XYZ file of C-alpha atoms in Angstrom:
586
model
C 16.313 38.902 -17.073
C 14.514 39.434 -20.179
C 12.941 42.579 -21.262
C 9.955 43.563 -23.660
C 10.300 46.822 -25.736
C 7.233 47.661 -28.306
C 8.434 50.163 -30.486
C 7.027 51.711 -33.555
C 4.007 53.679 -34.102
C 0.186 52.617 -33.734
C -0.749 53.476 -37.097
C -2.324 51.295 -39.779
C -0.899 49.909 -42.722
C 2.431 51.449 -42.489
C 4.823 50.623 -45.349
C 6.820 47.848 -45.411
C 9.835 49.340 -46.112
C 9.805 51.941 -43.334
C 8.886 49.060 -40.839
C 12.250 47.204 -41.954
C 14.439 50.777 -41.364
C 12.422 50.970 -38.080
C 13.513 47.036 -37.426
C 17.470 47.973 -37.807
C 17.367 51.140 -36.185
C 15.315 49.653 -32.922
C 18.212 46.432 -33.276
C 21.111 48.506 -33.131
C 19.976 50.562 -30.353
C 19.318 47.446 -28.400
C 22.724 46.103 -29.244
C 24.392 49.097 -27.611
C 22.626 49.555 -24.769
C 23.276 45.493 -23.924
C 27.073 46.557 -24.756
C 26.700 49.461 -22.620
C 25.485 47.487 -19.683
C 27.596 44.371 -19.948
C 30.519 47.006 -19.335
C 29.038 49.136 -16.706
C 28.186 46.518 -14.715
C 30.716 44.000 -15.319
C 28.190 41.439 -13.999
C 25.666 41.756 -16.570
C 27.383 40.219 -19.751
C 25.483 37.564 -21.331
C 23.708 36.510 -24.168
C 21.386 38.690 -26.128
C 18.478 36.697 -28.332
C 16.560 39.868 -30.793
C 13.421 38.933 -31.944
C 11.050 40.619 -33.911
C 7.513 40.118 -33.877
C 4.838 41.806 -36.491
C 1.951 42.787 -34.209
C -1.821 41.905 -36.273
C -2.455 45.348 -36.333
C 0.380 46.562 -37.975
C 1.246 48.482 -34.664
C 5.172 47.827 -34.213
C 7.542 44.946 -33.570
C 8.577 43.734 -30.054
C 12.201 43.387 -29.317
C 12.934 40.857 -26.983
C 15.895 40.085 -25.204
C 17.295 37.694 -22.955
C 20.299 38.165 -20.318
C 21.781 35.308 -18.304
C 22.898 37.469 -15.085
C 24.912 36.384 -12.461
C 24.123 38.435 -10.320
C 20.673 39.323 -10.418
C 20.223 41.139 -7.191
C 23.140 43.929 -7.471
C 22.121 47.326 -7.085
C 23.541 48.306 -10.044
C 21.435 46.199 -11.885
C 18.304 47.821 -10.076
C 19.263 51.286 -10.599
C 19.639 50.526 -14.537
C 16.425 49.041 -14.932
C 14.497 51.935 -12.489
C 16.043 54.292 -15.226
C 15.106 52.239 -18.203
C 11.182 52.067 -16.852
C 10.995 55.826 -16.437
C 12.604 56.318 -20.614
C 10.431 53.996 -21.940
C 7.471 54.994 -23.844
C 4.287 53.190 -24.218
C 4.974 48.921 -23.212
C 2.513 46.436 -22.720
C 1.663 45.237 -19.367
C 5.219 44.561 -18.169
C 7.119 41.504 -16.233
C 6.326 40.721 -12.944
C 9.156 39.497 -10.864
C 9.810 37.021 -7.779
C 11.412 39.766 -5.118
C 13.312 37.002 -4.288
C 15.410 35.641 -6.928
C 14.260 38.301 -9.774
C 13.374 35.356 -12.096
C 10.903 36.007 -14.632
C 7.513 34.971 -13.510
C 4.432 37.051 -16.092
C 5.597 38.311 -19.869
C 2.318 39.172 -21.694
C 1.760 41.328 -24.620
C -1.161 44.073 -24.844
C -1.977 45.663 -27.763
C -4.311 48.394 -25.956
C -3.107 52.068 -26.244
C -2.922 53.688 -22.903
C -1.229 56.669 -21.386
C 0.467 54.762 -18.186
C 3.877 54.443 -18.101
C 5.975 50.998 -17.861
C 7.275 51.867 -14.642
C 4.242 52.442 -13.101
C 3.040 48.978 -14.600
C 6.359 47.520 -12.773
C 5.416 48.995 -9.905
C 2.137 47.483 -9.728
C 3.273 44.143 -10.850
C 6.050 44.670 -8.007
C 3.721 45.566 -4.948
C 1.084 42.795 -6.638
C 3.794 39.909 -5.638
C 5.273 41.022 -2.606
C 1.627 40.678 -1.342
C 1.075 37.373 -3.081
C 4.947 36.381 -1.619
C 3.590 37.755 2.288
C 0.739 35.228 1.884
C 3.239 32.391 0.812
C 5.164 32.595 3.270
C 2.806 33.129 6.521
C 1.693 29.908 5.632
C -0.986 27.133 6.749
C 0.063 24.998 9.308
C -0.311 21.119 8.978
C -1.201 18.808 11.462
C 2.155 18.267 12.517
C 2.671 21.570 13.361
C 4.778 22.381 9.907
C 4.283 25.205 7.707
C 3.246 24.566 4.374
C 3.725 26.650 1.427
C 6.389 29.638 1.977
C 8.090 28.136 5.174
C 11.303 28.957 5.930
C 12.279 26.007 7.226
C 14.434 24.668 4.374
C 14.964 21.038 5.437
C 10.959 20.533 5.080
C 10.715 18.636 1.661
C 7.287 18.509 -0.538
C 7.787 14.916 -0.258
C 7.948 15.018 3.329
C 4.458 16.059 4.123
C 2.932 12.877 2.072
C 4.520 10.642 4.149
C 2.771 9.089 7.088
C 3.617 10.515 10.482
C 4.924 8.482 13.352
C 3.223 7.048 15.943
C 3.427 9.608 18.945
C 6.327 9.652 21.569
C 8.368 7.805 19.393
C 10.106 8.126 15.836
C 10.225 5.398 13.714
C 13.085 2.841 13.542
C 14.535 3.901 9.724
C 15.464 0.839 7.285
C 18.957 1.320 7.994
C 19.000 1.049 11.545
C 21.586 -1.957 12.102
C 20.405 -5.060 13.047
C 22.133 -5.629 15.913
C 21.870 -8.231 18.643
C 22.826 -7.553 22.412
C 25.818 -8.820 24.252
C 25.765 -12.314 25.454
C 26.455 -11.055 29.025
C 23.725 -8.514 29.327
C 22.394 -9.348 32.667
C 25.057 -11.239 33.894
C 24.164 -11.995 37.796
C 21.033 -9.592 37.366
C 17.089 -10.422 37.299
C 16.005 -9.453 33.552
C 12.364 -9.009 32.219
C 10.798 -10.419 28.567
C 7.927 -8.786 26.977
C 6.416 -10.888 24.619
C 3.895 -9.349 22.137
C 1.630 -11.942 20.101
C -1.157 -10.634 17.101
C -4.294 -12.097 19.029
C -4.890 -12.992 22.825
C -5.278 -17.125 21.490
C -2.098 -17.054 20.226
C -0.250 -15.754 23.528
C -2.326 -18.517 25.157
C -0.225 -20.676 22.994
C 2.594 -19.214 22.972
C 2.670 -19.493 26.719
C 1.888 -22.966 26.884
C 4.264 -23.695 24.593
C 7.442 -21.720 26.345
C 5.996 -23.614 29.527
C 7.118 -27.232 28.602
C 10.765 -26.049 27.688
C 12.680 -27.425 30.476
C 13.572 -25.351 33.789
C 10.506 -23.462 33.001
C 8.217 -22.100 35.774
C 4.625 -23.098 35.949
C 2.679 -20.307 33.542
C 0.279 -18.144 35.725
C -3.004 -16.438 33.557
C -4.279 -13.367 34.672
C -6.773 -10.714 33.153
C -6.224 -7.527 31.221
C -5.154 -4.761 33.309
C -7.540 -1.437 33.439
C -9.974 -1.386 30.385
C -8.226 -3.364 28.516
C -9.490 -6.908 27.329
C -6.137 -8.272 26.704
C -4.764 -10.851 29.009
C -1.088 -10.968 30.188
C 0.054 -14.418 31.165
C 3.592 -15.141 33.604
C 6.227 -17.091 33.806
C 8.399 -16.442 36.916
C 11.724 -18.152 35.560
C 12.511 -19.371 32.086
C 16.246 -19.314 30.473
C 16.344 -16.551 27.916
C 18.740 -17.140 24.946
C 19.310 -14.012 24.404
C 20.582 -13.368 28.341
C 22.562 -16.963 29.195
C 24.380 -15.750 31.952
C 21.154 -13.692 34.245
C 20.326 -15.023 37.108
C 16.832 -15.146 36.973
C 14.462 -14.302 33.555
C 10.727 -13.373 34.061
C 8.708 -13.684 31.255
C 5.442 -11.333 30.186
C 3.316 -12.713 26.976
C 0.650 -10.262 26.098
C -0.486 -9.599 22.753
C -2.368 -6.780 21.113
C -5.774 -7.071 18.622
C -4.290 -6.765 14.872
C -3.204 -3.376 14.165
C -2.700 -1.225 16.662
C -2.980 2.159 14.507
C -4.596 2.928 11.200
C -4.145 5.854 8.824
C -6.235 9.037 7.969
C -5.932 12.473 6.915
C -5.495 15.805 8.966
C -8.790 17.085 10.053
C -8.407 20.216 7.093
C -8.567 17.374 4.847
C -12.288 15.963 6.125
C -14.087 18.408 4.558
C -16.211 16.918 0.856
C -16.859 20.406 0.372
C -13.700 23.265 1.011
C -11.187 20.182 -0.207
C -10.987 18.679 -3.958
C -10.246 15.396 -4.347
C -7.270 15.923 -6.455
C -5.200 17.536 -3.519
C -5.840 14.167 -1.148
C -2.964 12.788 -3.494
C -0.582 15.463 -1.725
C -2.024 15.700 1.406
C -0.260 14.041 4.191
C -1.336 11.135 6.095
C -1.580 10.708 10.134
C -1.717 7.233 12.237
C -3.981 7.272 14.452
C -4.818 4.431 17.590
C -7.372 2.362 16.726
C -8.245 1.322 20.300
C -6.236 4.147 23.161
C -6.843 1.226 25.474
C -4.309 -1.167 23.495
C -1.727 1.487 23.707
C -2.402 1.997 27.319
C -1.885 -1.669 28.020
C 1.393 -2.215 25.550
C 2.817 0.535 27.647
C 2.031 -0.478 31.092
C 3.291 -3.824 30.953
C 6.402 -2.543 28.378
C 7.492 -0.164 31.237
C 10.751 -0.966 32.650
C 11.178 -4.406 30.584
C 14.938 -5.801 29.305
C 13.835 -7.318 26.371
C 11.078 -7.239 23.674
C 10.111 -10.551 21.748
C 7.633 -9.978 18.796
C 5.403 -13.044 17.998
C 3.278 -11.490 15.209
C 2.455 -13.387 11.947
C 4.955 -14.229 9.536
C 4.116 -11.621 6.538
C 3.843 -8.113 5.627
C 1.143 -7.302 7.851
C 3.051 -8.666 10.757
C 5.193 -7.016 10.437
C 4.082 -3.814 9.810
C 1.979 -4.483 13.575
C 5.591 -5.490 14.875
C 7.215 -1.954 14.024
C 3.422 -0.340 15.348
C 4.127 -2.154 18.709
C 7.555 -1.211 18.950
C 6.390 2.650 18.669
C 4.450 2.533 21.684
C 6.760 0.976 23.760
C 10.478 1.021 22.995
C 10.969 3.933 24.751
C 9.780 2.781 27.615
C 12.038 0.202 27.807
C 14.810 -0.127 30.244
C 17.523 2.829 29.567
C 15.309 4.003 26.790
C 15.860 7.858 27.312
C 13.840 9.858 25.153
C 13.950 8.322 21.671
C 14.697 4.365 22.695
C 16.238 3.399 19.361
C 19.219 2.545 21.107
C 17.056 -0.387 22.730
C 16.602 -1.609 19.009
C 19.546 -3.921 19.713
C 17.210 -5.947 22.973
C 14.329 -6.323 20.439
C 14.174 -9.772 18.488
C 11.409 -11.135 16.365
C 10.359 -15.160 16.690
C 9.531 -16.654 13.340
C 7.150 -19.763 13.564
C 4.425 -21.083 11.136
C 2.723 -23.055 13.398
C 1.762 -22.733 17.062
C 2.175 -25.913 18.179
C 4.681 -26.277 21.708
C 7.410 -27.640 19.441
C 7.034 -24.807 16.831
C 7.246 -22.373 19.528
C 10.231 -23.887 21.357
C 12.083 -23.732 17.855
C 11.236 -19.981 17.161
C 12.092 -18.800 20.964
C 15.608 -20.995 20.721
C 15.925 -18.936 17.193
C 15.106 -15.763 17.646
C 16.040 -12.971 14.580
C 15.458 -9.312 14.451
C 12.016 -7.944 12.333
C 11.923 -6.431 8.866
C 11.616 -3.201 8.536
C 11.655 -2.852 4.795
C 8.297 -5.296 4.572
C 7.024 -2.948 7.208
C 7.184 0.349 4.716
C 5.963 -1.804 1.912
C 2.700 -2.062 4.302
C 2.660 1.480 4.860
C 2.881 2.351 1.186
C -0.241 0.095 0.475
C -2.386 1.534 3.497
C -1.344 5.225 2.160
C -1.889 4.494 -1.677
C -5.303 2.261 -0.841
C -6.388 5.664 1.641
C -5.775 8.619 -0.968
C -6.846 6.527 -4.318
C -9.952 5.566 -2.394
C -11.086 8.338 -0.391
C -10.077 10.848 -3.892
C -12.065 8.652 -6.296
C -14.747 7.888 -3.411
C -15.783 11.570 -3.179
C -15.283 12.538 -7.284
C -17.480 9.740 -7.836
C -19.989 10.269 -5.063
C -20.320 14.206 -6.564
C -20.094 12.467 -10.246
C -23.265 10.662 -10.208
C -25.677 12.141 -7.714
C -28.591 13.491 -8.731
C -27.836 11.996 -12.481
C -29.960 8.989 -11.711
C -33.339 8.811 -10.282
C -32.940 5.249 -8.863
C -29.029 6.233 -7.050
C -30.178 6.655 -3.153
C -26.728 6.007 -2.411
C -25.343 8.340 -0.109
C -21.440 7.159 -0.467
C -20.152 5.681 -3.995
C -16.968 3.542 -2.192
C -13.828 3.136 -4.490
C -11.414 1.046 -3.580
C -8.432 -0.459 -5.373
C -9.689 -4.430 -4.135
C -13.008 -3.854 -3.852
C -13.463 -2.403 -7.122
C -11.602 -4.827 -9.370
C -13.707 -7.699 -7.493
C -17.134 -6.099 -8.057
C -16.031 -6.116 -11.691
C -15.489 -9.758 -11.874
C -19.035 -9.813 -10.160
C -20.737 -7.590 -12.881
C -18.954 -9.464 -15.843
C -20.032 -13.124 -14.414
C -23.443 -11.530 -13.948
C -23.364 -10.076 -17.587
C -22.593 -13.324 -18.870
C -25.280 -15.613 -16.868
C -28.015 -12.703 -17.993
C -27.374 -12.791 -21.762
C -26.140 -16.659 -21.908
C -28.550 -18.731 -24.046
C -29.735 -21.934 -23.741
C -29.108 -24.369 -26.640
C -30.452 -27.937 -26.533
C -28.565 -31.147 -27.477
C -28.795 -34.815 -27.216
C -27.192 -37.934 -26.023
C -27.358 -41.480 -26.352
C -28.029 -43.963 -23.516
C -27.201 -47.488 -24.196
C -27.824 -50.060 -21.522
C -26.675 -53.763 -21.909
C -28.487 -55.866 -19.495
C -26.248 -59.502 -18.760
C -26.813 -62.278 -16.247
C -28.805 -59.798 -14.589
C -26.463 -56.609 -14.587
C -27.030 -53.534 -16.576
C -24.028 -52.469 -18.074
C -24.119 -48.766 -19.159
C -21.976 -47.960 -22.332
C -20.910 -44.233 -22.974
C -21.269 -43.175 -26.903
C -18.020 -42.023 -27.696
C -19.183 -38.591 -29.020
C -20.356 -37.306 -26.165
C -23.626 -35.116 -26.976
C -25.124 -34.240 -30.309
C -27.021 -30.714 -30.768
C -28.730 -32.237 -34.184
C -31.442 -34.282 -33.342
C -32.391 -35.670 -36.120
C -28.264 -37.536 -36.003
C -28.882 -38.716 -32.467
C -33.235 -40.194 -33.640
C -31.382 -41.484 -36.784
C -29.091 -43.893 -34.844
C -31.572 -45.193 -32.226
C -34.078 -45.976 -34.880
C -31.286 -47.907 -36.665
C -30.796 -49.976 -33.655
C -34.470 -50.574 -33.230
C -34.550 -51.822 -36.781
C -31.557 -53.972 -36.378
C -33.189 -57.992 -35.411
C -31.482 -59.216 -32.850
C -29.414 -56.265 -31.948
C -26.584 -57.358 -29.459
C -23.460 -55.585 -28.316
C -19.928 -56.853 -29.453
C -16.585 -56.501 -26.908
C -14.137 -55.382 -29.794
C -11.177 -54.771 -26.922
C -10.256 -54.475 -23.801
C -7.425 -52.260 -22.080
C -6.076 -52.816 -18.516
C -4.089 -50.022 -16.995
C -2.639 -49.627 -13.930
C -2.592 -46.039 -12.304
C -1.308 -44.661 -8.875
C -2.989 -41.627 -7.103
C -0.106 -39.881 -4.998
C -1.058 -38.000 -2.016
C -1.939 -34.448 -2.280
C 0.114 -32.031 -1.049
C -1.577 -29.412 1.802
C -3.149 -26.037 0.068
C -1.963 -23.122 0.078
C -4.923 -20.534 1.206
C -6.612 -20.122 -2.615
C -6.435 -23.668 -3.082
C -8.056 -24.064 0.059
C -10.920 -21.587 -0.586
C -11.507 -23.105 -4.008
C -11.768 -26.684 -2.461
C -13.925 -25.677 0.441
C -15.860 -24.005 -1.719
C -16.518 -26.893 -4.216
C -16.279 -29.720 -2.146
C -17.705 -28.620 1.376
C -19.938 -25.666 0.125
C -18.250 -23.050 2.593
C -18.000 -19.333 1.213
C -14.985 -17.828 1.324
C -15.234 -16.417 5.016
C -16.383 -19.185 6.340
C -13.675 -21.675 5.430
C -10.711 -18.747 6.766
C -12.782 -18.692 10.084
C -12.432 -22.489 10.280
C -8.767 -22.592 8.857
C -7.841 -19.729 11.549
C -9.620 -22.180 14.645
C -7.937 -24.973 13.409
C -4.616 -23.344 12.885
C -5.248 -21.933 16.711
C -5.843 -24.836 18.291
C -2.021 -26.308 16.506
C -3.634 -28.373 13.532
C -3.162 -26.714 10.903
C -0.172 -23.940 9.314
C -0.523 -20.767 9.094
C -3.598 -20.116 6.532
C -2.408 -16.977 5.181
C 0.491 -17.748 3.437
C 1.256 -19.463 0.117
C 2.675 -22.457 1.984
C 1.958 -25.485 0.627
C 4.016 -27.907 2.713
C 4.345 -28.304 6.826
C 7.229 -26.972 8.256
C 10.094 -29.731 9.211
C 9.057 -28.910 13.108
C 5.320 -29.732 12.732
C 4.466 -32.933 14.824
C 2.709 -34.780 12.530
C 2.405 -37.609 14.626
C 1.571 -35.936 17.910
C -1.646 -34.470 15.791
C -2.459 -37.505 14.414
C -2.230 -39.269 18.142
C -5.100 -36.633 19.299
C -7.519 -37.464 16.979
C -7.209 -41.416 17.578
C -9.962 -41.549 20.286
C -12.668 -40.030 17.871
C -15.745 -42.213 16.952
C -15.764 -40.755 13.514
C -12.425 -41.194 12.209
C -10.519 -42.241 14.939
C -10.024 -46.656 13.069
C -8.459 -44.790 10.157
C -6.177 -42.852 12.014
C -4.858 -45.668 14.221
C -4.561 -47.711 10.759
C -2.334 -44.070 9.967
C -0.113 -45.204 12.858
C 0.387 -48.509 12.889
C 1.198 -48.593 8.800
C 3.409 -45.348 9.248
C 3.353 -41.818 8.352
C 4.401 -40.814 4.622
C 4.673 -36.830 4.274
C 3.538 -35.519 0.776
C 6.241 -34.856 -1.506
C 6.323 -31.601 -3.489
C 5.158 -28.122 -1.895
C 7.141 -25.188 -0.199
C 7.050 -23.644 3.091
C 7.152 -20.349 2.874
């Protein structure tokens, strides 16, 4: 603890020398009462720091001292400092103290003369914070049902409430779940069921025409979206599963869901522009909430019951992320889930594929691994950072600059951490073709006209912005009699074009852009048909090579028929197929 003692008188301009006497007299007192204490007490020896301070109206000095207890809540202690308040004379405004640990929480000086006492000012200060400590801990209760603020639930972490809640009925797998695989007999003798979940409806289409030409396969059956949901669910009766060699009979579900099947938002305290600043949405905890209820509803109708779970989303971060979303809804529904349905974690496996033709699927169900968790967080750290740094800056600026400009009918000022970067690239091109100034120059066009052919030569210096230069030479060549052109030399080289490699998805966008004039949107839609209908990779990845499974040849064999190109690619087959060198798949 540390006390403040303000001793001396209140007059002014007291001499110096009787303030110094006053100094060692008011020192040596404190010394013995800290003596005094320490062995009373026992527990109350510590250190002792005296310092004197010259109030700027010559009042007194303050001695202040500073106590390292161990034992801060003995009654001993109390007692001793109840006496001290009711000796001392006039203080300033005393400490206030946590009732809890009796740390020091307010030390303030006043220089004011007043007739109250210092323990009636510690008694003030005392019943001040064990109101202030009643509100604390009653609390404000999030949307998960925690208290915030003085809980007593010590386990709850300030760290905990900024991290994003799990999807309902089911906790989240945690990065070090093991990645397991199930015995090699499950099943054995028994009829098992496959789930397979794809990122769009086209791609289960494929996915189940693909898994239909693997040998011993059952005919594939389509059917409809069950209830209100859009999504259709398509059935093979019989298909060996890798996974389950020794079952006796494996039916096979392949559904899919609609991208992600939650998003994330704050607690409804948080919705509020005008009761909630915009700095405490950095703290504030986040919530997942169902895009679509009907998605849910149909992942955990046809999940109910199943053996295994297959996962067909697309191969990056996002994927993933939707894999683990999935997997939330329904893994507890699985068969022998219980309650929690972690322990099914070891019957749910992940195909990896980059391209949806039948052979690319057959390869990624015959390979099946287990999904990433840790590129799943990394997703759920970018949705939470892009929600609180946009929806915090969103609102500050919104406030910011209405009503500061007459020509701002805006009703929302949207931050975002991509969107804003990007229109800043806009405004800076836009700055530049505003203020950029035109400058003329000139050039020189020779033509050489022989046997009937115009030869055009190129002047070696390209363009001239003096004009009199560029007049000055073609008046010299009008001047010249019989002016004729002279072959000084001629060079002969031989040069070989290699094939390109395939583009990866900027490359793509750029050459779309320059050579097909298709914005940015519109060459992705095209690159995602084309890539649906087994033509193309994945466009969303940096690959810039096919994968070692992509039938080049079977692609090449559709397209012979056409009108348009179909000569060239026959000429493509009968000459042989060269893949590109260079470029990764990623």
């Amino acid at each position: 603890t540390a006390s403040t003692n303000i001793a001396g008188g209140r007059e002014r301009g007291g001499g110096n020398n009787n303030k110094n006497k006053s100094r060692k007299n008011t020192n040596r007192k404190n010394k013995d009462k800290n003596k005094k204490k320490g062995s009373d007490g026992g527990d109350g020896v510590g250190t002792s720091t005296n310092t004197n301070i010259d109030n700027a109206d010559g009042s007194g000095n303050v001695q202040q001292q500073k106590q390292d207890n161990n034992n801060k809540g003995s009654k001993t202690q109390k007692q001793k400092k109840k006496r001290k308040g009711k000796q001392g004379g006039h203080e300033g405004d005393g400490q206030g103290t946590d009732d809890s640990s009796g740390k020091v929480i307010d030390k303030e000086e006043h220089k004011k003369d007043g007739a109250e006492s210092s323990s009636k000012n510690n008694s003030d200060k005392k019943k001040q914070h064990d109101k202030q400590s009643k509100k604390t801990n009653k609390g404000e209760k999030d949307a998960g049902g925690n208290k915030k603020g003085g809980s007593k639930n010590k386990s709850a972490s300030p760290a905990s409430t900024s991290e994003s809640a799990a999807a309902p009925l089911q906790p989240s797998i945690p990065p070090s779940q093991p990645q397991t695989t199930n015995s090699l007999s499950y099943g054995r003798n028994a009829r098992i069921s496959i789930l397979h979940i794809a990122e769009k409806p086209s791609i289960a289409q494929a996915i189940a025409r693909g898994l239909s030409t693997i040998p011993g396969s059952s005919p594939c059956h389509s059917g409809g979206g069950g209830g209100k949901s859009s999504l259709p669910t398509h059935d093979i009766p019989n298909l060996p599963f890798p996974k389950a060699p020794h079952a006796s009979t494996a039916s096979h579900k392949i559904t899919s869901v609609a991208g992600h099947v939650f998003s994330v938002d704050f607690p409804p305290q948080y919705q509020s522009w005008d009761s909630v600043d915009p700095a405490e949405l950095f703290h504030a905890p986040v919530v997942k909430k169902p895009n679509r209820g009907s998605v849910v509803h149909h992942l955990q109708s046809e999940a109910r019951g199943c053996d295994f779970v297959v996962l067909w989303m697309d191969c990056d971060r996002e994927g993933e992320n939707i894999n683990f979303e999935v997997l939330d809804c329904i893994m507890h529904l699985m068969k022998s889930g219980g309650l929690s349905g972690v322990a099914n974690y070891d019957r749910v496996y992940r195909a990896h594929f980059s391209a949806i033709n039948p052979s690319d699927i057959v390869k990624a169900y015959n390979a099946l691994g287990k999904p990433d968790k840790n590129q799943s967080l990394s997703v759920d750290a970018r949705q939470e950072l892009d929600l609180k740094v946009g929806v915090a800056f969103s609102r500050f600026q919104t406030r910011y600059f209405q009503g500061r400009y007459g020509d701002l009918d805006s009703a929302v000022l949207s931050y975002g951490p991509c969107q804003t970067p990007t229109l800043g690239f806009c405004v800076q091109r836009h700055i530049e073709i505003e203020t950029f100034k035109p400058e003329p120059y000139w050039t020189l066009d020779l033509g050489i006209l022989k046997r009937g052919r115009m030869c055009r030569a190129q002047w070696g210096s390209g363009r001239s912005f003096n004009q009199q230069r560029v007049n000055a030479l073609v008046e010299k060549c009008k001047e010249t009699p019989n002016c004729c052109a002279e072959v000084l030399s001629v060079v002969t080289k031989d040069k070989k074009q290699g094939r390109p490699t395939p583009l990866n998805t900027v490359n793509m966008l750029k050459a779309a852009s320059k050579a097909l004039g298709m914005g940015p949107h519109q060459a992705m839609q095209c690159a995602e048909r084309l890539y649906l209908r087994g033509y193309l990779s994945y466009p969303r990845t940096e690959s810039s090579a096919y994968p070692k499974s992509f039938d080049v040849k079977g692609a090449l064999q559709e397209q012979a028929g056409d009108s348009r190109w179909g000569g060239y690619v026959r000429d493509l087959l009968a000459t042989g197929i060269n893949k590109a060198r260079g470029g990764v798949d990623t």
